[in-house]
Short mmCIF file of C-alpha atoms and ligand atoms in Angstrom, two decimals:
data_model
loop_
_atom_site.label_atom_id
_atom_site.label_comp_id
_atom_site.label_asym_id
_atom_site.label_seq_id
_atom_site.Cartn_x
_atom_site.Cartn_y
_atom_site.Cartn_z
CA MET A 295 28.81 -19.77 -20.49
CA SER A 296 26.65 -20.34 -17.75
CA GLN A 297 23.44 -18.17 -17.44
CA THR A 298 23.17 -15.14 -15.20
CA TYR A 299 20.30 -13.65 -13.23
CA ASP A 300 19.90 -10.87 -11.08
CA LEU A 301 18.21 -13.07 -8.16
CA ILE A 302 18.55 -16.79 -7.63
CA LEU A 303 16.61 -18.26 -4.45
CA LYS A 304 18.42 -21.06 -3.93
CA ASP A 305 17.51 -24.80 -2.87
CA GLY A 306 14.36 -23.84 -1.31
CA ILE A 307 11.44 -26.39 -1.52
CA VAL A 308 9.35 -25.31 -4.19
CA ILE A 309 4.88 -25.36 -3.76
CA ASN A 310 3.33 -24.72 -7.53
CA GLN A 311 1.07 -26.05 -9.61
CA ASP A 312 3.28 -28.81 -11.04
CA GLY A 313 4.40 -30.44 -7.45
CA THR A 314 6.56 -29.82 -4.70
CA GLY A 315 9.83 -29.83 -4.45
CA GLN A 316 13.44 -28.52 -4.62
CA ARG A 317 14.50 -26.20 -7.29
CA ASP A 318 16.36 -23.05 -7.19
CA ILE A 319 14.33 -20.08 -8.92
CA GLY A 320 15.84 -17.55 -11.59
CA ILE A 321 15.00 -14.07 -11.83
CA MET A 322 15.64 -11.63 -14.35
CA ASN A 323 14.16 -7.82 -14.75
CA GLY A 324 11.59 -8.71 -11.74
CA THR A 325 10.23 -11.75 -13.93
CA ILE A 326 11.03 -15.62 -13.38
CA SER A 327 13.10 -16.73 -16.16
CA ALA A 328 14.17 -20.46 -15.20
CA ILE A 329 13.11 -22.90 -12.46
CA GLY A 330 15.05 -25.76 -11.73
CA ASN A 331 19.08 -26.73 -11.02
CA LEU A 332 20.82 -23.44 -11.37
CA ALA A 333 24.01 -24.63 -9.61
CA GLN A 334 25.98 -23.52 -12.72
CA ALA A 335 24.37 -19.90 -12.51
CA HIS A 336 25.65 -16.99 -11.42
CA ALA A 337 23.31 -14.21 -9.87
CA GLY A 338 23.58 -10.47 -8.53
CA LYS A 339 22.30 -12.03 -5.62
CA ILE A 340 21.81 -15.32 -3.79
CA VAL A 341 19.06 -15.56 -1.40
CA ASP A 342 19.57 -19.28 0.36
CA CYS A 343 16.43 -20.74 1.27
CA ARG A 344 17.81 -24.68 2.57
CA GLY A 345 15.28 -25.52 4.89
CA LEU A 346 12.68 -23.09 3.82
CA HIS A 347 9.10 -23.38 1.57
CA VAL A 348 9.05 -20.87 -1.18
CA LEU A 349 5.40 -20.00 -2.18
CA PRO A 350 3.72 -18.20 -5.27
CA GLY A 351 2.88 -14.77 -3.86
CA VAL A 352 0.10 -14.37 -1.26
CA ILE A 353 -2.85 -11.78 -2.96
CA ASP A 354 -5.14 -10.62 -0.33
CA SER A 355 -7.66 -9.72 -2.41
CA GLN A 356 -9.84 -7.51 0.75
CA VAL A 357 -8.16 -5.09 2.76
CA HIS A 358 -9.09 -1.52 3.70
CA PHE A 359 -6.04 0.73 4.04
CA ARG A 360 -7.93 3.59 4.70
CA GLU A 361 -6.22 6.52 2.81
CA PRO A 362 -7.31 9.23 2.37
CA GLY A 363 -9.58 10.37 4.95
CA LEU A 364 -9.19 8.18 7.35
CA THR A 365 -5.42 8.09 8.07
CA HIS A 366 -5.58 7.93 12.03
CA LYS A 367 -6.28 4.19 11.15
CA GLU A 368 -3.96 3.40 8.62
CA ASP A 369 -2.55 4.61 5.48
CA LEU A 370 -1.46 2.78 2.34
CA GLU A 371 2.25 2.85 3.59
CA THR A 372 1.48 1.47 7.16
CA GLY A 373 -0.74 -0.72 5.57
CA SER A 374 1.50 -2.62 2.75
CA ARG A 375 4.13 -2.51 5.17
CA ALA A 376 1.79 -4.80 7.55
CA ALA A 377 0.99 -6.69 4.09
CA VAL A 378 4.78 -7.69 3.52
CA LEU A 379 5.67 -8.27 7.06
CA GLY A 380 3.49 -10.67 7.35
CA GLY A 381 4.26 -12.29 3.46
CA VAL A 382 1.55 -10.89 1.52
CA THR A 383 2.92 -9.69 -2.26
CA ALA A 384 -0.15 -8.23 -3.08
CA VAL A 385 -3.90 -6.98 -2.03
CA PHE A 386 -6.79 -5.18 -3.42
CA GLU A 387 -8.09 -2.80 -1.10
CA MET A 388 -11.26 -1.46 -0.69
CA PRO A 389 -13.77 1.72 -1.81
CA ASN A 390 -14.75 3.04 1.74
CA THR A 391 -12.62 5.94 2.24
CA ASN A 392 -13.05 9.49 2.27
CA PRO A 393 -13.37 10.25 -0.49
CA LEU A 394 -15.18 7.13 -1.37
CA THR A 395 -13.31 5.32 -4.61
CA THR A 396 -16.38 5.73 -7.03
CA SER A 397 -14.76 7.54 -9.69
CA ALA A 398 -11.70 7.28 -12.68
CA GLU A 399 -11.00 10.24 -10.38
CA THR A 400 -10.85 8.85 -7.22
CA LEU A 401 -9.23 5.79 -8.68
CA ALA A 402 -6.16 7.60 -9.97
CA ASP A 403 -5.54 9.16 -7.20
CA LYS A 404 -5.42 5.72 -5.30
CA VAL A 405 -3.32 4.61 -7.99
CA SER A 406 -0.74 7.50 -8.03
CA ARG A 407 -0.31 7.30 -3.98
CA GLY A 408 0.34 3.81 -4.14
CA HIS A 409 2.64 4.14 -7.04
CA HIS A 410 6.22 3.19 -5.12
CA ARG A 411 4.98 4.09 -1.86
CA MET A 412 3.50 0.69 -1.16
CA HIS A 413 5.82 -2.13 -0.13
CA CYS A 414 3.78 -4.54 -2.01
CA ASP A 415 1.47 -4.54 -5.45
CA PHE A 416 -1.94 -3.46 -5.55
CA ALA A 417 -5.47 -2.51 -7.26
CA PHE A 418 -8.39 -0.88 -5.51
CA TRP A 419 -11.83 -2.14 -6.03
CA VAL A 420 -14.01 1.14 -7.30
CA GLY A 421 -17.55 1.23 -5.18
CA GLY A 422 -20.49 0.67 -7.16
CA THR A 423 -23.14 2.89 -6.20
CA HIS A 424 -26.91 4.03 -7.86
CA GLU A 425 -25.55 6.88 -9.55
CA ASN A 426 -22.48 5.16 -11.21
CA ALA A 427 -23.88 2.36 -12.68
CA ASN A 428 -23.48 3.27 -15.95
CA ASP A 429 -19.87 4.24 -15.68
CA ILE A 430 -19.13 0.54 -14.75
CA PRO A 431 -17.85 -0.37 -18.31
CA GLU A 432 -15.26 2.35 -17.98
CA LEU A 433 -14.80 2.13 -14.27
CA GLU A 434 -14.00 -1.47 -14.05
CA ARG A 435 -11.57 -1.43 -16.75
CA LEU A 436 -9.26 1.16 -15.41
CA PRO A 437 -5.46 0.67 -14.29
CA GLY A 438 -5.04 -0.43 -10.95
CA ALA A 439 -8.66 -1.28 -10.59
CA ALA A 440 -9.61 -4.90 -9.04
CA GLY A 441 -13.27 -4.39 -10.40
CA ILE A 442 -16.46 -3.03 -8.71
CA LYS A 443 -16.92 -4.12 -4.98
CA VAL A 444 -20.69 -3.04 -3.72
CA PHE A 445 -22.21 -3.01 0.12
CA MET A 446 -25.75 -4.49 -0.03
CA GLY A 447 -25.91 -4.28 4.01
CA SER A 448 -24.39 -0.91 5.80
CA SER A 449 -20.71 -1.48 7.56
CA THR A 450 -17.99 1.20 7.66
CA GLY A 451 -18.58 3.97 5.68
CA SER A 452 -21.69 5.42 3.20
CA LEU A 453 -21.03 2.93 0.51
CA LEU A 454 -25.04 1.29 0.08
CA VAL A 455 -26.51 -0.33 -2.46
CA GLU A 456 -29.14 -2.19 -0.62
CA ASP A 457 -32.05 -2.86 -3.32
CA ASP A 458 -32.52 -5.53 -6.09
CA PRO A 459 -32.90 -2.82 -8.87
CA GLY A 460 -29.63 -0.94 -7.78
CA VAL A 461 -27.96 -4.25 -8.08
CA ALA A 462 -29.31 -5.57 -10.98
CA ALA A 463 -28.06 -2.02 -12.70
CA ILE A 464 -24.92 -2.50 -11.50
CA LEU A 465 -24.69 -6.00 -12.80
CA ALA A 466 -26.18 -5.60 -16.03
CA LYS A 467 -22.77 -3.44 -16.60
CA THR A 468 -20.06 -5.08 -15.39
CA ARG A 469 -18.14 -7.57 -17.25
CA ARG A 470 -15.74 -8.12 -14.75
CA ARG A 471 -16.39 -10.45 -11.57
CA ALA A 472 -18.18 -7.87 -9.14
CA ALA A 473 -17.66 -8.76 -5.35
CA PHE A 474 -20.54 -8.33 -2.90
CA HIS A 475 -20.73 -7.72 1.07
CA ALA A 476 -23.99 -9.58 1.73
CA GLU A 477 -26.18 -8.34 4.73
CA ASP A 478 -29.34 -7.28 3.88
CA GLU A 479 -29.70 -3.57 4.58
CA TYR A 480 -33.98 -3.98 4.89
CA ARG A 481 -33.58 -6.67 7.83
CA LEU A 482 -30.43 -4.65 9.66
CA GLU A 483 -32.70 -1.68 9.93
CA GLU A 484 -35.74 -3.96 11.42
CA ARG A 485 -33.60 -5.20 14.18
CA LYS A 486 -31.27 -2.61 15.04
CA SER A 487 -33.19 -2.54 18.32
CA LEU A 488 -31.50 -5.92 19.24
CA ARG A 489 -28.20 -4.50 19.83
CA VAL A 490 -28.03 -4.55 23.67
CA LYS A 491 -25.81 -1.23 24.92
CA GLY A 492 -22.57 -2.92 26.11
CA ASP A 493 -22.72 -6.23 24.75
CA PRO A 494 -20.93 -6.63 21.58
CA ASN A 495 -22.66 -10.58 21.84
CA SER A 496 -25.35 -8.87 20.49
CA HIS A 497 -24.02 -8.35 17.46
CA ILE A 498 -24.47 -11.88 16.31
CA ILE A 499 -28.08 -12.00 17.01
CA TRP A 500 -28.43 -8.55 15.00
CA ARG A 501 -26.62 -8.92 11.79
CA ASP A 502 -28.15 -12.92 12.12
CA VAL A 503 -27.91 -15.82 9.83
CA THR A 504 -30.96 -14.89 8.15
CA THR A 505 -29.56 -11.37 7.54
CA ALA A 506 -26.26 -12.95 5.54
CA LEU A 507 -28.25 -16.12 3.75
CA GLN A 508 -31.21 -13.53 2.74
CA CYS A 509 -29.15 -11.16 1.32
CA THR A 510 -26.46 -13.98 -0.77
CA GLN A 511 -29.87 -15.65 -2.07
CA ARG A 512 -31.32 -11.92 -3.55
CA LEU A 513 -27.72 -11.20 -4.97
CA VAL A 514 -27.48 -14.85 -6.40
CA ALA A 515 -31.50 -14.66 -8.07
CA ILE A 516 -30.32 -10.83 -9.32
CA ALA A 517 -26.45 -12.58 -11.00
CA ARG A 518 -28.31 -15.22 -12.96
CA LYS A 519 -31.12 -12.76 -14.11
CA GLN A 520 -28.35 -10.60 -15.41
CA ARG A 521 -25.77 -13.39 -16.38
CA ALA A 522 -23.09 -11.74 -14.21
CA ALA A 523 -20.25 -13.32 -12.34
CA ILE A 524 -20.27 -12.20 -8.67
CA HIS A 525 -17.86 -12.74 -5.74
CA VAL A 526 -19.06 -13.41 -2.27
CA LEU A 527 -16.95 -11.68 0.11
CA HIS A 528 -16.42 -13.16 3.98
CA VAL A 529 -18.96 -16.03 3.91
CA SER A 530 -19.90 -16.15 7.87
CA THR A 531 -22.79 -18.50 7.80
CA GLY A 532 -22.84 -22.97 7.02
CA GLU A 533 -26.27 -21.99 5.44
CA GLU A 534 -24.54 -19.75 2.56
CA MET A 535 -21.90 -21.89 2.07
CA ALA A 536 -24.36 -24.72 1.31
CA PHE A 537 -26.82 -22.58 -0.90
CA LEU A 538 -23.86 -21.27 -2.40
CA ALA A 539 -22.69 -24.78 -3.74
CA ALA A 540 -25.93 -24.91 -6.05
CA HIS A 541 -24.08 -21.69 -7.56
CA LYS A 542 -20.90 -22.03 -8.02
CA ASP A 543 -21.44 -21.40 -11.95
CA VAL A 544 -22.23 -17.63 -10.90
CA ALA A 545 -20.79 -17.25 -7.28
CA SER A 546 -17.32 -17.31 -6.19
CA ILE A 547 -16.62 -17.76 -2.41
CA GLU A 548 -14.16 -16.10 -0.24
CA VAL A 549 -13.66 -17.23 3.33
CA THR A 550 -11.10 -14.95 6.29
CA PRO A 551 -9.23 -16.09 8.69
CA HIS A 552 -11.17 -14.67 11.54
CA HIS A 553 -14.26 -17.08 10.55
CA LEU A 554 -12.04 -20.27 10.46
CA THR A 555 -10.14 -19.54 13.76
CA LEU A 556 -12.55 -17.33 15.97
CA ASP A 557 -15.76 -17.90 17.65
CA ALA A 558 -18.51 -16.08 19.45
CA SER A 559 -17.36 -17.44 22.89
CA LEU A 560 -14.61 -14.94 22.40
CA TYR A 561 -16.76 -11.83 22.77
CA ASN A 562 -16.50 -12.15 26.62
CA SER A 563 -12.60 -11.70 26.51
CA LEU A 564 -11.84 -9.83 23.34
CA GLY A 565 -14.97 -7.71 23.31
CA THR A 566 -15.46 -5.16 20.63
CA LYS A 567 -12.07 -6.21 18.90
CA LEU A 568 -14.03 -9.46 17.96
CA GLN A 569 -17.04 -7.16 16.64
CA MET A 570 -16.64 -7.27 12.36
CA ASN A 571 -19.44 -7.30 9.96
CA PRO A 572 -20.36 -9.83 9.25
CA PRO A 573 -20.07 -11.15 12.12
CA VAL A 574 -17.53 -14.09 13.63
CA ARG A 575 -20.66 -16.41 14.54
CA GLU A 576 -20.82 -19.95 16.65
CA ALA A 577 -18.37 -22.26 16.56
CA SER A 578 -20.72 -24.96 14.02
CA HIS A 579 -20.52 -22.19 11.70
CA ARG A 580 -16.66 -22.15 11.77
CA THR A 581 -17.00 -25.73 11.36
CA ARG A 582 -19.16 -25.79 8.43
CA ILE A 583 -17.07 -22.84 6.83
CA TRP A 584 -13.92 -25.63 6.92
CA ALA A 585 -16.44 -28.30 5.46
CA GLY A 586 -16.96 -26.08 2.53
CA LEU A 587 -13.33 -25.29 2.47
CA GLU A 588 -12.38 -29.16 2.30
CA GLN A 589 -14.82 -29.62 -0.07
CA GLY A 590 -13.42 -27.14 -2.76
CA LEU A 591 -16.03 -24.74 -2.49
CA VAL A 592 -14.07 -21.90 -1.27
CA ASP A 593 -11.77 -19.98 -3.94
CA VAL A 594 -10.12 -17.26 -1.90
CA LEU A 595 -8.81 -16.45 1.26
CA GLY A 596 -9.09 -12.45 2.32
CA SER A 597 -7.88 -11.07 5.34
CA ASP A 598 -10.93 -8.18 5.43
CA HIS A 599 -8.03 -6.19 7.15
CA ALA A 600 -10.54 -3.57 8.59
CA PRO A 601 -8.15 -1.74 10.87
CA HIS A 602 -10.11 0.88 14.04
CA THR A 603 -7.98 2.42 16.46
CA LEU A 604 -8.12 0.83 20.22
CA GLU A 605 -9.69 4.18 21.44
CA GLU A 606 -13.17 3.68 18.63
CA LYS A 607 -12.67 0.34 19.78
CA ALA A 608 -12.84 1.09 23.78
CA LYS A 609 -16.29 3.38 23.00
CA THR A 610 -19.39 1.47 24.27
CA TYR A 611 -21.00 -1.02 21.73
CA PRO A 612 -23.05 -0.36 19.66
CA ASP A 613 -21.26 2.84 18.92
CA THR A 614 -18.00 0.65 18.12
CA PRO A 615 -16.80 0.40 14.49
CA SER A 616 -16.96 -3.20 13.60
CA GLY A 617 -13.56 -4.49 11.83
CA MET A 618 -10.16 -6.08 13.31
CA THR A 619 -6.49 -6.28 11.58
CA GLY A 620 -5.49 -9.16 9.54
CA VAL A 621 -3.26 -8.71 6.31
CA GLN A 622 0.00 -9.02 8.74
CA THR A 623 -1.81 -12.33 10.08
CA LEU A 624 -3.00 -14.23 7.37
CA VAL A 625 -0.47 -16.14 6.38
CA PRO A 626 0.82 -17.29 10.26
CA ILE A 627 -2.69 -18.07 11.12
CA MET A 628 -3.15 -20.26 8.09
CA LEU A 629 0.10 -21.45 8.18
CA ASP A 630 -0.80 -22.80 11.86
CA HIS A 631 -3.94 -24.35 10.30
CA VAL A 632 -1.49 -26.37 7.95
CA GLN A 633 0.84 -27.66 10.56
CA ALA A 634 -2.52 -28.63 12.16
CA GLY A 635 -3.67 -30.53 9.23
CA ARG A 636 -6.73 -28.64 8.81
CA LEU A 637 -5.70 -27.88 5.08
CA SER A 638 -2.57 -28.62 2.73
CA LEU A 639 0.15 -26.19 1.89
CA GLU A 640 -0.92 -26.82 -1.84
CA ARG A 641 -4.51 -25.97 -0.71
CA PHE A 642 -3.30 -22.81 0.72
CA VAL A 643 -1.09 -21.86 -1.99
CA ASP A 644 -4.63 -22.61 -4.21
CA LEU A 645 -6.70 -20.17 -2.32
CA THR A 646 -4.07 -17.08 -1.67
CA SER A 647 -2.29 -16.89 -5.41
CA ALA A 648 -3.62 -19.39 -7.70
CA GLY A 649 -7.62 -18.86 -6.70
CA PRO A 650 -7.29 -14.89 -7.28
CA ALA A 651 -5.46 -15.35 -10.40
CA ARG A 652 -8.12 -17.28 -11.63
CA ILE A 653 -11.21 -15.52 -10.46
CA PHE A 654 -9.78 -11.94 -11.18
CA GLN A 655 -7.87 -12.70 -13.98
CA ILE A 656 -4.54 -11.18 -13.00
CA ALA A 657 -2.15 -11.17 -15.57
CA ARG A 658 1.24 -12.77 -14.68
CA LYS A 659 0.94 -13.62 -10.68
CA GLY A 660 -0.61 -16.58 -9.24
CA ARG A 661 1.71 -19.12 -9.89
CA ILE A 662 5.39 -19.60 -10.38
CA ALA A 663 5.93 -19.81 -14.26
CA GLU A 664 8.61 -18.58 -16.66
CA GLY A 665 7.70 -15.23 -17.47
CA TYR A 666 5.61 -14.44 -14.24
CA ASP A 667 6.10 -11.88 -11.89
CA ALA A 668 8.94 -12.62 -9.20
CA ASP A 669 6.25 -12.68 -6.58
CA PHE A 670 7.18 -14.92 -3.47
CA THR A 671 5.62 -15.87 -0.01
CA ILE A 672 8.60 -17.80 1.64
CA VAL A 673 7.90 -19.36 4.80
CA ASP A 674 9.37 -21.59 7.63
CA LEU A 675 6.98 -24.03 8.58
CA LYS A 676 8.53 -25.45 11.69
CA ARG A 677 9.41 -21.71 13.38
CA HIS A 678 7.01 -21.43 16.56
CA GLN A 679 5.94 -17.84 17.10
CA THR A 680 3.72 -15.86 19.37
CA ILE A 681 1.93 -13.26 17.81
CA LYS A 682 2.27 -10.13 19.79
CA ASP A 683 0.49 -6.94 19.21
CA GLU A 684 4.00 -5.37 19.04
CA TRP A 685 4.72 -7.03 15.55
CA ILE A 686 1.57 -5.59 14.15
CA ALA A 687 2.74 -2.65 11.52
CA SER A 688 -0.69 -1.30 11.43
CA ARG A 689 -1.31 1.92 12.73
CA CYS A 690 -3.91 0.94 14.81
CA GLY A 691 -1.28 -1.65 16.15
CA TRP A 692 -3.48 -4.41 17.80
CA THR A 693 -4.63 -8.04 16.94
CA PRO A 694 -7.14 -10.14 18.26
CA TYR A 695 -4.37 -13.10 18.08
CA ASP A 696 -2.24 -11.57 20.33
CA GLY A 697 -0.47 -13.79 22.52
CA LYS A 698 -1.20 -16.60 19.90
CA SER A 699 1.34 -19.32 19.80
CA VAL A 700 1.66 -20.62 15.82
CA THR A 701 3.75 -22.80 14.22
CA GLY A 702 4.80 -21.66 10.58
CA TRP A 703 5.99 -18.00 9.71
CA PRO A 704 6.79 -15.71 7.01
CA ILE A 705 10.72 -15.32 6.49
CA GLY A 706 10.55 -13.73 3.03
CA THR A 707 8.50 -11.61 0.90
CA ILE A 708 9.79 -10.73 -2.40
CA VAL A 709 7.48 -8.74 -4.79
CA ARG A 710 8.69 -8.83 -8.69
CA GLY A 711 12.13 -9.55 -7.80
CA HIS A 712 12.62 -7.11 -4.81
CA GLN A 713 13.68 -8.77 -1.96
CA VAL A 714 11.14 -6.27 0.00
CA MET A 715 11.01 -7.88 3.36
CA TRP A 716 13.71 -10.78 4.91
CA GLU A 717 13.37 -11.96 8.40
CA GLY A 718 10.90 -9.29 10.10
CA GLU A 719 12.49 -6.00 8.48
CA VAL A 720 11.56 -4.23 5.62
CA ILE A 721 14.52 -4.27 3.74
CA THR A 722 13.71 -2.08 0.50
CA PRO A 723 12.47 1.01 -0.67
CA SER A 724 8.83 0.64 -1.55
CA GLN A 725 8.31 -0.56 -4.83
CA GLY A 726 4.68 -1.27 -5.11
CA GLU A 727 3.04 -1.13 -8.68
CA ALA A 728 -0.88 -1.40 -9.85
CA VAL A 729 -1.55 -5.19 -10.47
CA ARG A 730 -2.42 -5.88 -14.06
CA PHE A 731 -5.52 -7.77 -15.28
CA ILE A 732 -6.23 -9.75 -18.30
CA GLN A 733 -9.18 -7.94 -19.02
CA ALA A 734 -8.29 -4.39 -18.22
CA LEU A 735 -4.65 -5.00 -20.71
O1 LIG B 869 -16.20 -5.06 9.72
C1 LIG B 869 -16.26 -4.77 8.78
N1 LIG B 869 -15.54 -3.70 8.82
N2 LIG B 869 -16.57 -4.89 7.48
C2 LIG B 869 -16.71 -4.18 6.70
O2 LIG B 869 -17.57 -4.28 5.60
C3 LIG B 869 -16.13 -3.11 6.57
C4 LIG B 869 -14.72 -3.05 7.68
C5 LIG B 869 -14.28 -1.75 7.81
O3 LIG B 869 -14.11 -1.02 6.65
O4 LIG B 869 -14.17 -1.30 8.87
#
C-alpha cells in the first residue's frame, strides 16, 4: 500500500543542509514526514512546486509589532500578516511595547494574544532591566520567550540599561543567549546637540561609528567576564564587524537588509523614512558589512521591522521616530541580492533558518528534515516584481523600497503544514503558535 500524507510539496527544488535538488516533501500532522521521490504516495493536498525553490521557513528574529499599546502603528495580526506575505514563517518580537514586556505577566499576555491570531509562529523577547535582573533565570525560560533583550542606548520606548554594572547583573543571570542594541547612551546624550533640526543627514553624525563601536566593545568585555553568550543586533559599522571577528566565541552577529541595501546618500530622497537606530550609514560601511557576511562572520539576518506611521515620520527631525518596515521585504530584497551574485541561496538559508536555529537553540525548526516542523518559504527566483507601498500589509503602509524592482519573490508560506500564503494571498485562518526552544523545553 502506498503512503498517504496530509500534504505533499511536489517537484520543488529543495535547498537544505544536504545540498540542492528536486525532491518531494511529505507532511503529516504539521511535521515533515518524508523527503524524496513521493510519486507513488497519496495526499489530502498536493502543491505543485515545479520551477520553484523550497527553502526551510525563514525566521526573522527581530521585529517590532507594537501590541499592546502602540497598535495605531501595527499589531500582532497585521505584523504577522505582513510576515507571511513576505515568506516569513516565524518571528521573534521585541519588548518595547506598552506595557513593556519585562515580566511573566506581560509575556504571557503577548503569547495569548498571538496564539492562533498571528499568521506565523512567534516568540517574544523579554526586556532586561535594572529591576528584573534577578528574575531572569525564570523569565528567559517561560513558554514563548525568545530570551532577554537589552537596549544599552535609548531608541523607541523607555527600555534602557546604559551602565556596565546593569549589563553585568543581567549577564550574570542569563543562561540563554541575550540580544543587545549596542549604542552608547552616555555618548548619545553628550552629542544630542549635533542633531540638526529638519536634517535627517545629521542622524549619522549624532549616532556615530564610535557610539556603536564603543558600546559593542564594552558589551563584549562584560560578556567575557560573565562568561555569557551575547547576540549583537543590527551591526551597522565596518569597525564593529572587524572587532567582533575576534570575539566569535561569545558574540553572534545580526545584520539587517537595510544596512546591506541602503546607504546615507538616500537621506536626501527618503528623508526621515531612512531614520533608523543604529543608522543607515555611508556606503563604505555597507561594503564592510557585506565583507563580514562573505567571511562567514554573520549568523543571522533580522529585518528590525519597526513601523511608524507616515504622519509620525512627517514631523520635523529630530522629533521623528526611528524605524522602518522590513518584515515583508526581507525575502525579496535578499533574493535580489542572491540574483545579483552577492550571496548564494544556500548562504541565505543559513542566515534565515539554520543560523537562528543554531544560535537560539530553536526546537524542530531551521532545516528540512524528518521530524521537524513543516515550515517552508517557497520562492520563485526568476520572478521580476516591483515592491510597492500598496503591497505592504503593515498598518503603517509604507516601505523605503517603494518603486524598487527586484528579481526573486516569495510565492508560498507554509507554517507547520498549513498553506498560509500562496501567490500574494493569505488563504488559511491564522494558526500561529509559540516557537519552542531546546533550553526551555
Ligand atoms: O530604529 C529603531 N526603531 N531602532 C530600534 O532600536 C527600535 C525601533 C523601534 O521600535 O521603533
